PDB file of C-alpha atoms in Angstrom:
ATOM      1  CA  UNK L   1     -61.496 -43.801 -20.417  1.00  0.00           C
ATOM      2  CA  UNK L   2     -58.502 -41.074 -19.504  1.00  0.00           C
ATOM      3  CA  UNK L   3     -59.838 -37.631 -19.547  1.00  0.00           C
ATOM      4  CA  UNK L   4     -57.710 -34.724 -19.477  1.00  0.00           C
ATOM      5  CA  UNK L   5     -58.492 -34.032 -15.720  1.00  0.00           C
ATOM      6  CA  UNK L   6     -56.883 -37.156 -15.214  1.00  0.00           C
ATOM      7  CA  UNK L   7     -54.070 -36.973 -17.416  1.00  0.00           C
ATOM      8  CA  UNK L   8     -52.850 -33.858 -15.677  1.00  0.00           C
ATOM      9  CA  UNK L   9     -53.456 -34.423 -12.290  1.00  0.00           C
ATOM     10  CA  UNK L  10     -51.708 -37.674 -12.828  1.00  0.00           C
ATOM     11  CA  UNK L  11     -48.441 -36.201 -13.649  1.00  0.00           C
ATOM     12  CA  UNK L  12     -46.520 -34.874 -11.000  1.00  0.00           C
ATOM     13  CA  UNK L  13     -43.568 -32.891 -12.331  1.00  0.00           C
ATOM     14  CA  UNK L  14     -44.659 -28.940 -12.601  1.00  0.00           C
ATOM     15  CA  UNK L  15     -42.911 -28.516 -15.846  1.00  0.00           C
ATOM     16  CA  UNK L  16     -44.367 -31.195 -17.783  1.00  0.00           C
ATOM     17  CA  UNK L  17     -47.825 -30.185 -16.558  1.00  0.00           C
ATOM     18  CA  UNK L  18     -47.112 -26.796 -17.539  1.00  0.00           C
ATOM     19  CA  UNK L  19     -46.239 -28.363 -20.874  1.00  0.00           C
ATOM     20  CA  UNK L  20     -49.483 -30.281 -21.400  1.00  0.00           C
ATOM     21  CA  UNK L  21     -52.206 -26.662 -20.124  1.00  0.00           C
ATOM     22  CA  UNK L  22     -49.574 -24.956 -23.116  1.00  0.00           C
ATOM     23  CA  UNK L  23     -50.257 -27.475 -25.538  1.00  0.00           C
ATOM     24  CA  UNK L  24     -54.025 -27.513 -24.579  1.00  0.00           C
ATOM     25  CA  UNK L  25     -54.087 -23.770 -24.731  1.00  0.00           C
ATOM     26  CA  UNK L  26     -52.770 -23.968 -28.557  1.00  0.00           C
ATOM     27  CA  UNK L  27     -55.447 -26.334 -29.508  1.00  0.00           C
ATOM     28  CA  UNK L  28     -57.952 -25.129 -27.285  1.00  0.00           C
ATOM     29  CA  UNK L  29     -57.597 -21.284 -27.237  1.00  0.00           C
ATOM     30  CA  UNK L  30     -57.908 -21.356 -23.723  1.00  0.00           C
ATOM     31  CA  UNK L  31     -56.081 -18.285 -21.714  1.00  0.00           C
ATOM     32  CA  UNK L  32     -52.288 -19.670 -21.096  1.00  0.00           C
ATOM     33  CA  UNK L  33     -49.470 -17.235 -20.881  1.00  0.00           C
ATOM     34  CA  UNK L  34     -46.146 -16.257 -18.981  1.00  0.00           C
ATOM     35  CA  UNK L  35     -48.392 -14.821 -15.993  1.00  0.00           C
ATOM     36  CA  UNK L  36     -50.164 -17.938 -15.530  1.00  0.00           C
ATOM     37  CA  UNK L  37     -46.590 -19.473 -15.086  1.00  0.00           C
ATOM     38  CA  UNK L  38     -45.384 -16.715 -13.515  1.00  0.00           C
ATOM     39  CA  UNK L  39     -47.790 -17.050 -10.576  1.00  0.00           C
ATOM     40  CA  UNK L  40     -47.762 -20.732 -10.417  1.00  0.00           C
ATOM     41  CA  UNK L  41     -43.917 -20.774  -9.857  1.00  0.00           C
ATOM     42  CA  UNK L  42     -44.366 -18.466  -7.059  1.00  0.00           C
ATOM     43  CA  UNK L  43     -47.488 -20.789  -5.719  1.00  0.00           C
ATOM     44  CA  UNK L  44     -45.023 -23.406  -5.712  1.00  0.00           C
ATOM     45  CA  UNK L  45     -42.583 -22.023  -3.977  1.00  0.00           C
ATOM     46  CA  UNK L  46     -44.911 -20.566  -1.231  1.00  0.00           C
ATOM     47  CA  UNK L  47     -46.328 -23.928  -1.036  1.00  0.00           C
ATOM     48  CA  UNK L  48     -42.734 -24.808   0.125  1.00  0.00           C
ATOM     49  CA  UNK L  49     -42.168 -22.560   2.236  1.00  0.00           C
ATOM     50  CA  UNK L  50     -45.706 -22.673   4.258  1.00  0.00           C
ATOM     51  CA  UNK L  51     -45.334 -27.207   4.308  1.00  0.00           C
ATOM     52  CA  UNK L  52     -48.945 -26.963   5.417  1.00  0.00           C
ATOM     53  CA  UNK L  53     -51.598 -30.150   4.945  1.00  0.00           C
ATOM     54  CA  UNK L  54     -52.349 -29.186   1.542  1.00  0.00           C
ATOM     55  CA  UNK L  55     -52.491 -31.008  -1.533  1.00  0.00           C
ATOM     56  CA  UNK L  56     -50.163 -29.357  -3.467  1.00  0.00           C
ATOM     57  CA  UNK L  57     -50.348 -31.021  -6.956  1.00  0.00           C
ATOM     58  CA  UNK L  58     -54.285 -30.136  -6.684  1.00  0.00           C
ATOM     59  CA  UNK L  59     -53.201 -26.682  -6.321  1.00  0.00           C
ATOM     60  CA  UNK L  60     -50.832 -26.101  -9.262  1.00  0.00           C
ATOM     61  CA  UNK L  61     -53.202 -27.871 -11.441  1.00  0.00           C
ATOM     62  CA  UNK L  62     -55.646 -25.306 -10.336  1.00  0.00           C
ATOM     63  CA  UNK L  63     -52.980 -22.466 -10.751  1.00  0.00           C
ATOM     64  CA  UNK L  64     -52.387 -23.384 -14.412  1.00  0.00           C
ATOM     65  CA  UNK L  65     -56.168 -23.356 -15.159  1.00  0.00           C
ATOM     66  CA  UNK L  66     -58.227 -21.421 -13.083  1.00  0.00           C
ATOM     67  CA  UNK L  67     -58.063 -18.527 -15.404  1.00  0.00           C
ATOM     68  CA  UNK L  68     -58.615 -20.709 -18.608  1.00  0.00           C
ATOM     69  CA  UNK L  69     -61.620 -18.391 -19.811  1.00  0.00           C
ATOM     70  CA  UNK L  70     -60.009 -15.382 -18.851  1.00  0.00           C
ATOM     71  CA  UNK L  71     -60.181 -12.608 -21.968  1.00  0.00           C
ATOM     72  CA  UNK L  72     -56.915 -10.494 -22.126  1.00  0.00           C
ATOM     73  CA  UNK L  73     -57.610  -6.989 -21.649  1.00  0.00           C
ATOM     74  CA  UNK L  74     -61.407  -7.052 -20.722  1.00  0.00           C
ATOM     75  CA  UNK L  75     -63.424  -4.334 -20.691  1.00  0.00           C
ATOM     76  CA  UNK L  76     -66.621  -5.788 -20.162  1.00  0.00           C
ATOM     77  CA  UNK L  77     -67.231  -5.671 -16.167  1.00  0.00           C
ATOM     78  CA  UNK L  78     -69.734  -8.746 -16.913  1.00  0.00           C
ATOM     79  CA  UNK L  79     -67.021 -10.502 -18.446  1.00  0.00           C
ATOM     80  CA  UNK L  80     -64.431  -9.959 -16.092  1.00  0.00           C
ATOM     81  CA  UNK L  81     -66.926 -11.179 -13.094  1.00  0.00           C
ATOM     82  CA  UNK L  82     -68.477 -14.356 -15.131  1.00  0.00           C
ATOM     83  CA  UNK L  83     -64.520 -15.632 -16.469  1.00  0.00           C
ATOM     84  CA  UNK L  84     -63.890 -17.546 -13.276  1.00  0.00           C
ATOM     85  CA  UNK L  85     -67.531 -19.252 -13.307  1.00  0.00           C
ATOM     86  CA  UNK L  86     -66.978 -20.102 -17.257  1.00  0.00           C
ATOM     87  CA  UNK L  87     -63.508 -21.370 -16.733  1.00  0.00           C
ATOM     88  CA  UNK L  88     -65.004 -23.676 -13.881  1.00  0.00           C
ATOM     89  CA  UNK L  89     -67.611 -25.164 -16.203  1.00  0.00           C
ATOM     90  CA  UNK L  90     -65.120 -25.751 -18.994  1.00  0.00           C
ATOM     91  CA  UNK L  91     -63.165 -28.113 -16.933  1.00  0.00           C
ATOM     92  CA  UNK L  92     -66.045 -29.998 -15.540  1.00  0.00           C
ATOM     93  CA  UNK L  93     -66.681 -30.441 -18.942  1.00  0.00           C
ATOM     94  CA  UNK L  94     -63.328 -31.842 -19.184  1.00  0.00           C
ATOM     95  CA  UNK L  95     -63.140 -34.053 -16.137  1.00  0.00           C
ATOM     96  CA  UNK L  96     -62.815 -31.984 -13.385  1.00  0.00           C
ATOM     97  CA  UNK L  97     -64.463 -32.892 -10.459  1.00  0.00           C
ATOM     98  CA  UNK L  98     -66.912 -30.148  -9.115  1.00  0.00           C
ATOM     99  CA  UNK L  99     -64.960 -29.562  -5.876  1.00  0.00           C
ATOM    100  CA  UNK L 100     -61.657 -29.049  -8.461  1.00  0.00           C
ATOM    101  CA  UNK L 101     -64.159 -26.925 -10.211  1.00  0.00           C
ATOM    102  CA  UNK L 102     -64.988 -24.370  -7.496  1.00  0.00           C
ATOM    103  CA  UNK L 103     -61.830 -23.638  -6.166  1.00  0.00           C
ATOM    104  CA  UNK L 104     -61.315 -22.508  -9.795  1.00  0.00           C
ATOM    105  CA  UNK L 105     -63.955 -20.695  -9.998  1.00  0.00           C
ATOM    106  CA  UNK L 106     -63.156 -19.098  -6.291  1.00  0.00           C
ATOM    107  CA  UNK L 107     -59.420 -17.595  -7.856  1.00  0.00           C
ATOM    108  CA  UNK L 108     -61.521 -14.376  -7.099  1.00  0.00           C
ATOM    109  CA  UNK L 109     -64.446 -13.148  -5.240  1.00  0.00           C
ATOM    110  CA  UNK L 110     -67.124 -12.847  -7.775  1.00  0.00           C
ATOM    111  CA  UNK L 111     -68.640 -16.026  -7.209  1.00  0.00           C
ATOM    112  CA  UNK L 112     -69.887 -15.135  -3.888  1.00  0.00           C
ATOM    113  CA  UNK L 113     -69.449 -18.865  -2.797  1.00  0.00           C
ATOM    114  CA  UNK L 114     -69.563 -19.281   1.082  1.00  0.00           C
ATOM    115  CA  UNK L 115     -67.593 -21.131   2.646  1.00  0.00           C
ATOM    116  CA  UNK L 116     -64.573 -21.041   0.385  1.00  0.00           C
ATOM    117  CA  UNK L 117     -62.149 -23.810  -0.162  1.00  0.00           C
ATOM    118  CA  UNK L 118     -58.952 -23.597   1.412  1.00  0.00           C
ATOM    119  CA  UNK L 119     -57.130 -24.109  -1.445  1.00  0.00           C
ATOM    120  CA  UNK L 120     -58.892 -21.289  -3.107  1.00  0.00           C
ATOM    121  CA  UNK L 121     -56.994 -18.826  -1.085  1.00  0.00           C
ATOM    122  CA  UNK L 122     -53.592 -20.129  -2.038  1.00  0.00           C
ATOM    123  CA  UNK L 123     -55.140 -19.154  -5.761  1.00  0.00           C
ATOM    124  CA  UNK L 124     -56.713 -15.443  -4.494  1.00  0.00           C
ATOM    125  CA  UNK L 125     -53.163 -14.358  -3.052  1.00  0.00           C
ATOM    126  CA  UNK L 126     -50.732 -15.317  -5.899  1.00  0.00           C
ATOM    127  CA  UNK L 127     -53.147 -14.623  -8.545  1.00  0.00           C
ATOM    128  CA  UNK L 128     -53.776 -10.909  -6.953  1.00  0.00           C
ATOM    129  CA  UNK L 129     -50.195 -10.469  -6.103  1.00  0.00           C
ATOM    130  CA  UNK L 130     -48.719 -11.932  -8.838  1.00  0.00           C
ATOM    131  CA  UNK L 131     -50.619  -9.656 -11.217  1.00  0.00           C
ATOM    132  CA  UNK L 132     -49.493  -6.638  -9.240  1.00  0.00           C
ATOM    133  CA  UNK L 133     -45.300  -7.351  -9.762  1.00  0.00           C
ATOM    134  CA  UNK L 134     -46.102  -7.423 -13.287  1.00  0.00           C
ATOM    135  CA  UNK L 135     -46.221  -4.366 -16.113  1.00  0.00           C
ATOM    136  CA  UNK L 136     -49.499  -3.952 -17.628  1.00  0.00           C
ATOM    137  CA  UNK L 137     -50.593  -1.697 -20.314  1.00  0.00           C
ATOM    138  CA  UNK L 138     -51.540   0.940 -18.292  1.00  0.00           C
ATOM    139  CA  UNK L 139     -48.871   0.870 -15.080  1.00  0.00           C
ATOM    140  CA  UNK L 140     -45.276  -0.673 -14.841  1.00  0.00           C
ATOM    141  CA  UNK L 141     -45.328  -3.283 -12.275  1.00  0.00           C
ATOM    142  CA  UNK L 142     -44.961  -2.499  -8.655  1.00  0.00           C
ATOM    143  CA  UNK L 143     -42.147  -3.184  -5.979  1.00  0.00           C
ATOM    144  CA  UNK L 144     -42.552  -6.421  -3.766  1.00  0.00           C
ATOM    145  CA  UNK L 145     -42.808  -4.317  -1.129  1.00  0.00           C
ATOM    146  CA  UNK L 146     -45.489  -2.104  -1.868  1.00  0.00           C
ATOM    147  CA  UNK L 147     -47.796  -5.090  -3.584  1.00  0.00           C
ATOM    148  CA  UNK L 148     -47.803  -6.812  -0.502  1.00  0.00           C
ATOM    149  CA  UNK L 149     -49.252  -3.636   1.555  1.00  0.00           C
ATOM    150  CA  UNK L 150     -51.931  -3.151  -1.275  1.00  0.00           C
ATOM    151  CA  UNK L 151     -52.323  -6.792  -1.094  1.00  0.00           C
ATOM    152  CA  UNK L 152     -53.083  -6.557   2.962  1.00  0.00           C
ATOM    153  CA  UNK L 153     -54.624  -3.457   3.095  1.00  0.00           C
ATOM    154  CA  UNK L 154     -56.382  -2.936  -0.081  1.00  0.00           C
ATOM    155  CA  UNK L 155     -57.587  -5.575  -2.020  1.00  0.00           C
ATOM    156  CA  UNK L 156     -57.784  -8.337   0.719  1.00  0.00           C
ATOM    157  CA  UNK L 157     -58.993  -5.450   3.613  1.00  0.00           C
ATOM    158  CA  UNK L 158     -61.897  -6.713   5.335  1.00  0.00           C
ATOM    159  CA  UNK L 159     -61.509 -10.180   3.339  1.00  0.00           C
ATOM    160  CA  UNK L 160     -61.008 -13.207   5.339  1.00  0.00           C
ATOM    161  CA  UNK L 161     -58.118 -15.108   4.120  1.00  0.00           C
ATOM    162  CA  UNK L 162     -56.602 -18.064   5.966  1.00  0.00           C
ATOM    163  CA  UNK L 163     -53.239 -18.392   4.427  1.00  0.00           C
ATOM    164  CA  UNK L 164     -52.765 -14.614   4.195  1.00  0.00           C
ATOM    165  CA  UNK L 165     -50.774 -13.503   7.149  1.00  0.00           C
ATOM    166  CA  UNK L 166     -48.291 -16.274   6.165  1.00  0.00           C
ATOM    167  CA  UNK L 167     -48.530 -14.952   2.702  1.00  0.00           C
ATOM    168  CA  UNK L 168     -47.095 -11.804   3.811  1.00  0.00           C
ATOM    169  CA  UNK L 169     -44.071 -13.693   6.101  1.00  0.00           C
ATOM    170  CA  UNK L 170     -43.354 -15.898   3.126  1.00  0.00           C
ATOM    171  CA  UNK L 171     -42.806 -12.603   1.095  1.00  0.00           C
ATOM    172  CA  UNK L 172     -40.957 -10.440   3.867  1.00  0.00           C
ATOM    173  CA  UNK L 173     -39.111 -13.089   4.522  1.00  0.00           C
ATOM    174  CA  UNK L 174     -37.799 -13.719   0.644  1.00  0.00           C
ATOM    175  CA  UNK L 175     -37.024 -10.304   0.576  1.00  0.00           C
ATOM    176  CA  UNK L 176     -34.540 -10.416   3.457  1.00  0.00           C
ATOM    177  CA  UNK L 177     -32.373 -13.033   1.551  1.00  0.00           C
ATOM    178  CA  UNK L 178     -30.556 -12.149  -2.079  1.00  0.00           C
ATOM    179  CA  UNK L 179     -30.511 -14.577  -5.172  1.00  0.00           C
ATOM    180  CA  UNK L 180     -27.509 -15.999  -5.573  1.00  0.00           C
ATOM    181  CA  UNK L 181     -25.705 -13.358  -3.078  1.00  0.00           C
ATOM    182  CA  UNK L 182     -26.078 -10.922  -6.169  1.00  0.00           C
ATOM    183  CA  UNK L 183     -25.928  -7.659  -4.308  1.00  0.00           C
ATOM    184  CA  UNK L 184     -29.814  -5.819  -4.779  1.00  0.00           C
ATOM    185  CA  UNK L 185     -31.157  -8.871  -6.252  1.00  0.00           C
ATOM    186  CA  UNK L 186     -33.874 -10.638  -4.460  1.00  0.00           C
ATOM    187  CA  UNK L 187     -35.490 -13.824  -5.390  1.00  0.00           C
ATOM    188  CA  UNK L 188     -38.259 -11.988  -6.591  1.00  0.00           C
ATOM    189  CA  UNK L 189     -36.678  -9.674  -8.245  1.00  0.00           C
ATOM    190  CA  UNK L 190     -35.299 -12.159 -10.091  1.00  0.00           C
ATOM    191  CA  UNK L 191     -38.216 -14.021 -10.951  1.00  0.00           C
ATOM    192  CA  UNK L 192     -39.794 -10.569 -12.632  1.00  0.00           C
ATOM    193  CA  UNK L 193     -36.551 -10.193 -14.420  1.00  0.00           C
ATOM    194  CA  UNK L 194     -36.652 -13.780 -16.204  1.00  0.00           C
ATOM    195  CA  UNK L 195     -40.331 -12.750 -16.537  1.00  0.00           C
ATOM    196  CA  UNK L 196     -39.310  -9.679 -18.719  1.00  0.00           C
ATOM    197  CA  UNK L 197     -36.537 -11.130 -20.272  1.00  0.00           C
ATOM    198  CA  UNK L 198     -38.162 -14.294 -22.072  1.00  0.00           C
ATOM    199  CA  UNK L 199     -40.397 -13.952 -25.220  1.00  0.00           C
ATOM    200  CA  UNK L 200     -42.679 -17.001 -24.743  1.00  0.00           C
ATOM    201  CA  UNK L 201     -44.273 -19.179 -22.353  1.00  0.00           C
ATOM    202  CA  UNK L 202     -41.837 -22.282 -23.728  1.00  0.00           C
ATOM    203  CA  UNK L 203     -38.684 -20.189 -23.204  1.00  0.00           C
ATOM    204  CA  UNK L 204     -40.192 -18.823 -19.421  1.00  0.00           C
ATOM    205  CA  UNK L 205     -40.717 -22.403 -18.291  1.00  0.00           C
ATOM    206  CA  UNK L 206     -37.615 -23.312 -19.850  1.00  0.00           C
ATOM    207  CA  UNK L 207     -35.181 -20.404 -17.569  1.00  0.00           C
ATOM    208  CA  UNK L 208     -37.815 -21.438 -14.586  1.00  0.00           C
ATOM    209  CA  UNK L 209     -36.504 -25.221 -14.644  1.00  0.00           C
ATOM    210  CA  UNK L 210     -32.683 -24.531 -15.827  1.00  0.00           C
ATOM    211  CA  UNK L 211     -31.846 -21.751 -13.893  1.00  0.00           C
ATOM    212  CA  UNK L 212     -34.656 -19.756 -11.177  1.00  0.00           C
ATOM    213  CA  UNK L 213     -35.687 -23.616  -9.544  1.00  0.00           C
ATOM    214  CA  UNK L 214     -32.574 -25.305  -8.779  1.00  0.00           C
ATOM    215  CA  UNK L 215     -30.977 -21.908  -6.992  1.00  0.00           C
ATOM    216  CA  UNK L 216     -34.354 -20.854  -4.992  1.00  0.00           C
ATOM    217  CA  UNK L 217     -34.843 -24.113  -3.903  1.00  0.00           C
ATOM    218  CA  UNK L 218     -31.182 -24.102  -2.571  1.00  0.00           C
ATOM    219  CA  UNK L 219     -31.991 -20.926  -1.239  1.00  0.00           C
ATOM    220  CA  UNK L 220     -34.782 -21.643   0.954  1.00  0.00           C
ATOM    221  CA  UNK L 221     -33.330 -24.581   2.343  1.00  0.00           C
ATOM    222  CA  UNK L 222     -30.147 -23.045   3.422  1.00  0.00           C
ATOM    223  CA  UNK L 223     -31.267 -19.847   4.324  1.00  0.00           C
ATOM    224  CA  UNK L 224     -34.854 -20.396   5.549  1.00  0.00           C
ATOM    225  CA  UNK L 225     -34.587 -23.669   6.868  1.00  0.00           C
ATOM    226  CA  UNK L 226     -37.439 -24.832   4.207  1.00  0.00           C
ATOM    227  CA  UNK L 227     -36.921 -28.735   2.377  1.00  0.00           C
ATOM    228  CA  UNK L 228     -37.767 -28.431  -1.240  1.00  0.00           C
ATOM    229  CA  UNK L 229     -38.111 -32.010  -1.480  1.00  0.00           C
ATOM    230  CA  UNK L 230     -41.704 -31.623  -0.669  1.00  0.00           C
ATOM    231  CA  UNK L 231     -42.490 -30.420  -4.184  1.00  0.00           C
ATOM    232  CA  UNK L 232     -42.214 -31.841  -7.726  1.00  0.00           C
ATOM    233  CA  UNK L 233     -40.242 -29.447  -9.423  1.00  0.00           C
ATOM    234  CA  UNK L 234     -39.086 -29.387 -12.746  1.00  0.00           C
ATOM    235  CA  UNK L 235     -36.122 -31.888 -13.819  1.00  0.00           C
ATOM    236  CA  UNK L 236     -33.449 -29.421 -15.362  1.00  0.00           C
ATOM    237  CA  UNK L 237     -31.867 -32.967 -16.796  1.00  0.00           C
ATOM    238  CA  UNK L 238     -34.878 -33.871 -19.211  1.00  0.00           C
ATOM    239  CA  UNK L 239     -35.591 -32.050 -22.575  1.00  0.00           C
ATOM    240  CA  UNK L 240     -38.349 -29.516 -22.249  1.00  0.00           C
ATOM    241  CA  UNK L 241     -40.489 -28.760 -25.382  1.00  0.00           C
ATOM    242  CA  UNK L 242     -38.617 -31.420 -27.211  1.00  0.00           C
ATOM    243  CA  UNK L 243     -40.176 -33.374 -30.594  1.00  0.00           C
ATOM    244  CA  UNK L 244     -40.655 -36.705 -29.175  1.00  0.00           C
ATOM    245  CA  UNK L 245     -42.321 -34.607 -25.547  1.00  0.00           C
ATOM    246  CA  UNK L 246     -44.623 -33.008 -28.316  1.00  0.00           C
ATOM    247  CA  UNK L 247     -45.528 -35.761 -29.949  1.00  0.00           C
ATOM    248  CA  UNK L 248     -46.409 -37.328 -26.963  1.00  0.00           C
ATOM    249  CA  UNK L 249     -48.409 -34.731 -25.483  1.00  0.00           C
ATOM    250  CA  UNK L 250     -50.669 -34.245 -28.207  1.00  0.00           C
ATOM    251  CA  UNK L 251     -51.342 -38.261 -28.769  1.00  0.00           C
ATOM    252  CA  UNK L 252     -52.553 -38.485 -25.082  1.00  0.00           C
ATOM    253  CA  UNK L 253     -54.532 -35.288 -25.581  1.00  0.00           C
ATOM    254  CA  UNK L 254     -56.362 -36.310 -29.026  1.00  0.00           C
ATOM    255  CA  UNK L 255     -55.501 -32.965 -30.058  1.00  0.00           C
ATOM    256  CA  UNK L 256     -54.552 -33.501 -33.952  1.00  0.00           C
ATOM    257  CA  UNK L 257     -58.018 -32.856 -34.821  1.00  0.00           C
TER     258      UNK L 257
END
């Protein structure tokens, strides 16, 4: 019998797996918003640009869900540390194999688990810096620039992270180039600006495959030398979010109960 861990992992296109976590989440009520997407699209695109031995549709799988139990807004320092441990046992309970399970659970450091999985650190650095380009409640969101020192030098000093000096060339290096040759505009920049611009998940994911993929994938293989045919991207020809998608969706999902 299908479980969800295999429906998802089976489908390779980003966009339709971000479809079926925001389809879960509605059912579900597990944590699923523009961030989440936010910091898998620039996952993905790091992903690209680093073309290490990595299995990357593991990895955005993991991106979409490893904060699944997170609680919006926590105040509870108990919570905060325990999300990343419930969120791993939810999707065992789900499918998920346990090695899936614990990179999840390893997004941050609370777990204490030793060794970590490699692909757990692709999760630590665009979950922390993701968060940090981002307005929240009580700051606006920071420059590129000045999240990647904090990054470095704050909350990654004395942390050993493997993919973390190339973290830090994959971001100096995007901000050397400008999106679409629009004068100021980085890709970035950009990326924030759809961010801010959208009102919902569906209408994020939608700008992400129609307009941000097609011209930062362009970018990075012209101007960085990177081949975005390494990653399955979303297809800006097929309907996203469309009735007969839906319908789909929620019959492989059992979700009409």
């Amino acid at each position: 019998m299908e479980t969800f861990a295999d429906y998802i992992l089976g489908e390779k296109e980003l966009s339709s797996k971000m479809e079926i976590t925001y389809y879960l989440a509605k059912k579900r009520e597990i944590f699923f918003d523009k961030s989440i997407v936010f910091k898998t699209e620039i996952a993905r695109i790091f992903l690209n640009y680093l073309d290490a031995d990595l299995d990357k549709n593991l990895i955005l799988t993991a991106c979409l869900l490893c904060n699944c139990k997170k609680v919006e807004l926590a105040q509870n320092l108990e919570r905060i540390k325990s999300y990343a441990k419930d969120g791993a046992e939810y999707l065992f309970s789900i499918g998920f194999d346990k090695r899936f399970c614990k990179i999840c659970e390893e997004v941050n450091r609370y777990s204490n688990s030793n060794p970590r999985e490699k692909e757990s650190d692709i999760l630590e650095l665009v979950d922390q810096y993701g968060g940090m380009l981002l307005d929240r409640p009580e700051r606006i969101g920071m420059e590129p620039e000045e999240a990647i020192v904090l990054l470095q030098y704050r909350n990654l000093k004395d942390k050993f992270n493997r993919y973390l000096e190339s973290f830090v060339d994959f971001i100096n290096d995007l901000q050397n180039v400008k999106y679409k040759d629009k004068v100021e505009i980085t890709p970035l920049k950009e990326l924030v600006n759809l961010y801010n611009q959208t009102e919902d998940e569906k209408r994020f994911i939608t700008a992400l495959v129609y307009e941000f993929e097609p011209n930062i994938d362009d970018l990075l293989e012209k101007k960085l030398g990177k081949n975005s045919n390494a990653l399955a991207k979303g297809n800006p020809n097929r309907a996203l979010f469309s009735e007969e998608t839906t319908r789909k969706v929620m019959e492989r999902l059992n979700l009409d109960d």
